[in-house]
Amino acid sequence: QVQLVESGGGLVQPGGSLRLSCAASGRIFSIGVMGWYRQAPGKQRELVATITRGGNTSYADSVKGRFSISRNNAKNTEYLQMSSLKPEDSAVYYCYATGSLSGSTWSGYWGQGTQVTVSS
């Protein structure tokens, strides 16, 4: 199986920045699309950003222009640079990745989540 470990969450003031990291490890043949989701208390989990292995990105309208997703394929790691943070960005952020152990069958994997709190 593939294991995803997030890091970089914390408490910041509005307007501040944070950089989240997610490292994939385990018995991996290939990692495909990766992304970040977030979930605030009482709300559904929502997609924040995705990035393909080739570097094509997609963002939720609410974070476009403020967040930037990137990845290092050699390290099987993705990043989420968050700037101009707002209180409404507060949530548990989850790393997501598709992975294959054979190159033919693909599965989705989730990290345990890292808390991001934006408060003055």
Short mmCIF file of C-alpha atoms in Angstrom, two decimals:
data_model
loop_
_atom_site.label_atom_id
_atom_site.label_comp_id
_atom_site.label_asym_id
_atom_site.label_seq_id
_atom_site.Cartn_x
_atom_site.Cartn_y
_atom_site.Cartn_z
CA GLN A 1 0.00 0.00 0.00
CA VAL A 2 0.89 3.65 -0.32
CA GLN A 3 1.23 5.81 2.76
CA LEU A 4 0.81 9.59 2.66
CA VAL A 5 2.17 11.80 5.43
CA GLU A 6 1.30 15.50 5.62
CA SER A 7 3.21 18.19 7.46
CA GLY A 8 3.36 21.96 7.74
CA GLY A 9 0.03 22.82 9.30
CA GLY A 10 -0.31 25.25 12.14
CA LEU A 11 -1.76 28.49 13.43
CA VAL A 12 -1.30 31.69 11.44
CA GLN A 13 -2.83 35.15 11.41
CA PRO A 14 -4.98 36.39 8.53
CA GLY A 15 -2.77 37.42 5.64
CA GLY A 16 -0.06 34.98 6.63
CA SER A 17 1.39 32.04 4.75
CA LEU A 18 1.91 28.33 5.24
CA ARG A 19 3.52 25.60 3.17
CA LEU A 20 2.10 22.10 3.39
CA SER A 21 4.00 19.00 2.32
CA CYS A 22 2.83 15.49 1.57
CA ALA A 23 5.24 12.61 1.07
CA ALA A 24 4.19 9.29 -0.42
CA SER A 25 6.01 6.12 0.54
CA GLY A 26 5.59 2.37 0.56
CA ARG A 27 5.39 -0.20 -2.18
CA ILE A 28 4.95 2.19 -5.08
CA PHE A 29 5.23 1.61 -8.78
CA SER A 30 3.92 4.99 -9.85
CA ILE A 31 2.09 8.00 -8.42
CA GLY A 32 -0.40 9.72 -10.69
CA VAL A 33 -2.48 12.78 -9.95
CA MET A 34 -2.04 14.31 -6.51
CA GLY A 35 -4.08 16.93 -4.76
CA TRP A 36 -5.24 18.63 -1.62
CA TYR A 37 -8.67 18.58 -0.03
CA ARG A 38 -9.87 20.36 3.08
CA GLN A 39 -12.68 19.89 5.54
CA ALA A 40 -13.93 22.39 8.09
CA PRO A 41 -16.07 21.34 11.08
CA GLY A 42 -19.64 20.63 10.01
CA LYS A 43 -18.82 20.91 6.33
CA GLN A 44 -18.14 18.45 3.54
CA ARG A 45 -14.66 17.77 2.31
CA GLU A 46 -13.88 19.98 -0.67
CA LEU A 47 -11.27 19.90 -3.38
CA VAL A 48 -8.65 22.63 -3.10
CA ALA A 49 -6.16 21.87 -5.85
CA THR A 50 -4.86 19.07 -8.05
CA ILE A 51 -1.71 18.49 -10.03
CA THR A 52 -0.93 15.86 -12.62
CA ARG A 53 2.39 14.09 -12.94
CA GLY A 54 3.14 16.38 -15.86
CA GLY A 55 2.46 19.50 -13.82
CA ASN A 56 -1.01 20.53 -14.99
CA THR A 57 -2.83 22.23 -12.12
CA SER A 58 -6.38 23.03 -11.17
CA TYR A 59 -7.68 25.18 -8.30
CA ALA A 60 -10.91 25.88 -6.53
CA ASP A 61 -12.13 29.39 -7.30
CA SER A 62 -11.94 30.30 -3.62
CA VAL A 63 -8.16 29.81 -3.51
CA LYS A 64 -7.14 30.74 -7.03
CA GLY A 65 -4.40 33.35 -7.01
CA ARG A 66 -3.53 32.66 -3.37
CA PHE A 67 -2.57 28.98 -3.30
CA SER A 68 -0.02 27.18 -5.44
CA ILE A 69 0.33 23.41 -5.76
CA SER A 70 3.56 21.76 -6.89
CA ARG A 71 5.23 18.36 -6.81
CA ASN A 72 8.59 16.65 -6.91
CA ASN A 73 8.16 13.39 -8.78
CA ALA A 74 11.59 12.09 -7.79
CA LYS A 75 10.60 12.38 -4.13
CA ASN A 76 6.92 11.46 -4.61
CA THR A 77 6.08 14.60 -2.72
CA GLU A 78 3.56 17.37 -3.29
CA TYR A 79 3.34 20.81 -1.77
CA LEU A 80 0.70 23.45 -1.20
CA GLN A 81 1.95 27.00 -0.77
CA MET A 82 -0.79 29.05 0.86
CA SER A 83 -0.59 32.83 0.94
CA SER A 84 -2.93 35.65 1.94
CA LEU A 85 -4.70 33.24 4.24
CA LYS A 86 -8.22 34.00 5.40
CA PRO A 87 -10.17 32.70 8.41
CA GLU A 88 -12.39 30.76 6.02
CA ASP A 89 -9.32 28.77 4.95
CA SER A 90 -9.25 27.15 8.39
CA ALA A 91 -9.74 23.41 8.01
CA VAL A 92 -8.06 20.05 8.17
CA TYR A 93 -6.12 19.68 4.95
CA TYR A 94 -5.83 16.21 3.45
CA CYS A 95 -3.32 15.02 0.92
CA TYR A 96 -4.64 12.77 -1.84
CA ALA A 97 -2.82 10.71 -4.41
CA THR A 98 -3.54 8.04 -6.96
CA GLY A 99 -1.05 5.22 -6.97
CA SER A 100 -0.33 2.00 -8.78
CA LEU A 101 1.66 -1.00 -7.62
CA SER A 102 1.66 -2.58 -11.07
CA GLY A 103 1.10 0.21 -13.56
CA SER A 104 -2.27 -1.24 -14.58
CA THR A 105 -4.47 -1.06 -11.47
CA TRP A 106 -4.83 2.29 -9.73
CA SER A 107 -6.15 3.22 -6.29
CA GLY A 108 -6.70 6.40 -4.33
CA TYR A 109 -4.91 7.15 -1.06
CA TRP A 110 -5.46 9.67 1.69
CA GLY A 111 -3.23 11.22 4.29
CA GLN A 112 -4.27 11.60 7.91
CA GLY A 113 -4.72 15.36 7.61
CA THR A 114 -2.99 18.40 9.02
CA GLN A 115 -4.77 21.24 10.82
CA VAL A 116 -4.60 24.76 9.43
CA THR A 117 -6.05 27.50 11.61
CA VAL A 118 -6.21 31.12 10.47
CA SER A 119 -7.16 33.41 13.32
CA SER A 120 -6.27 36.83 14.67
#
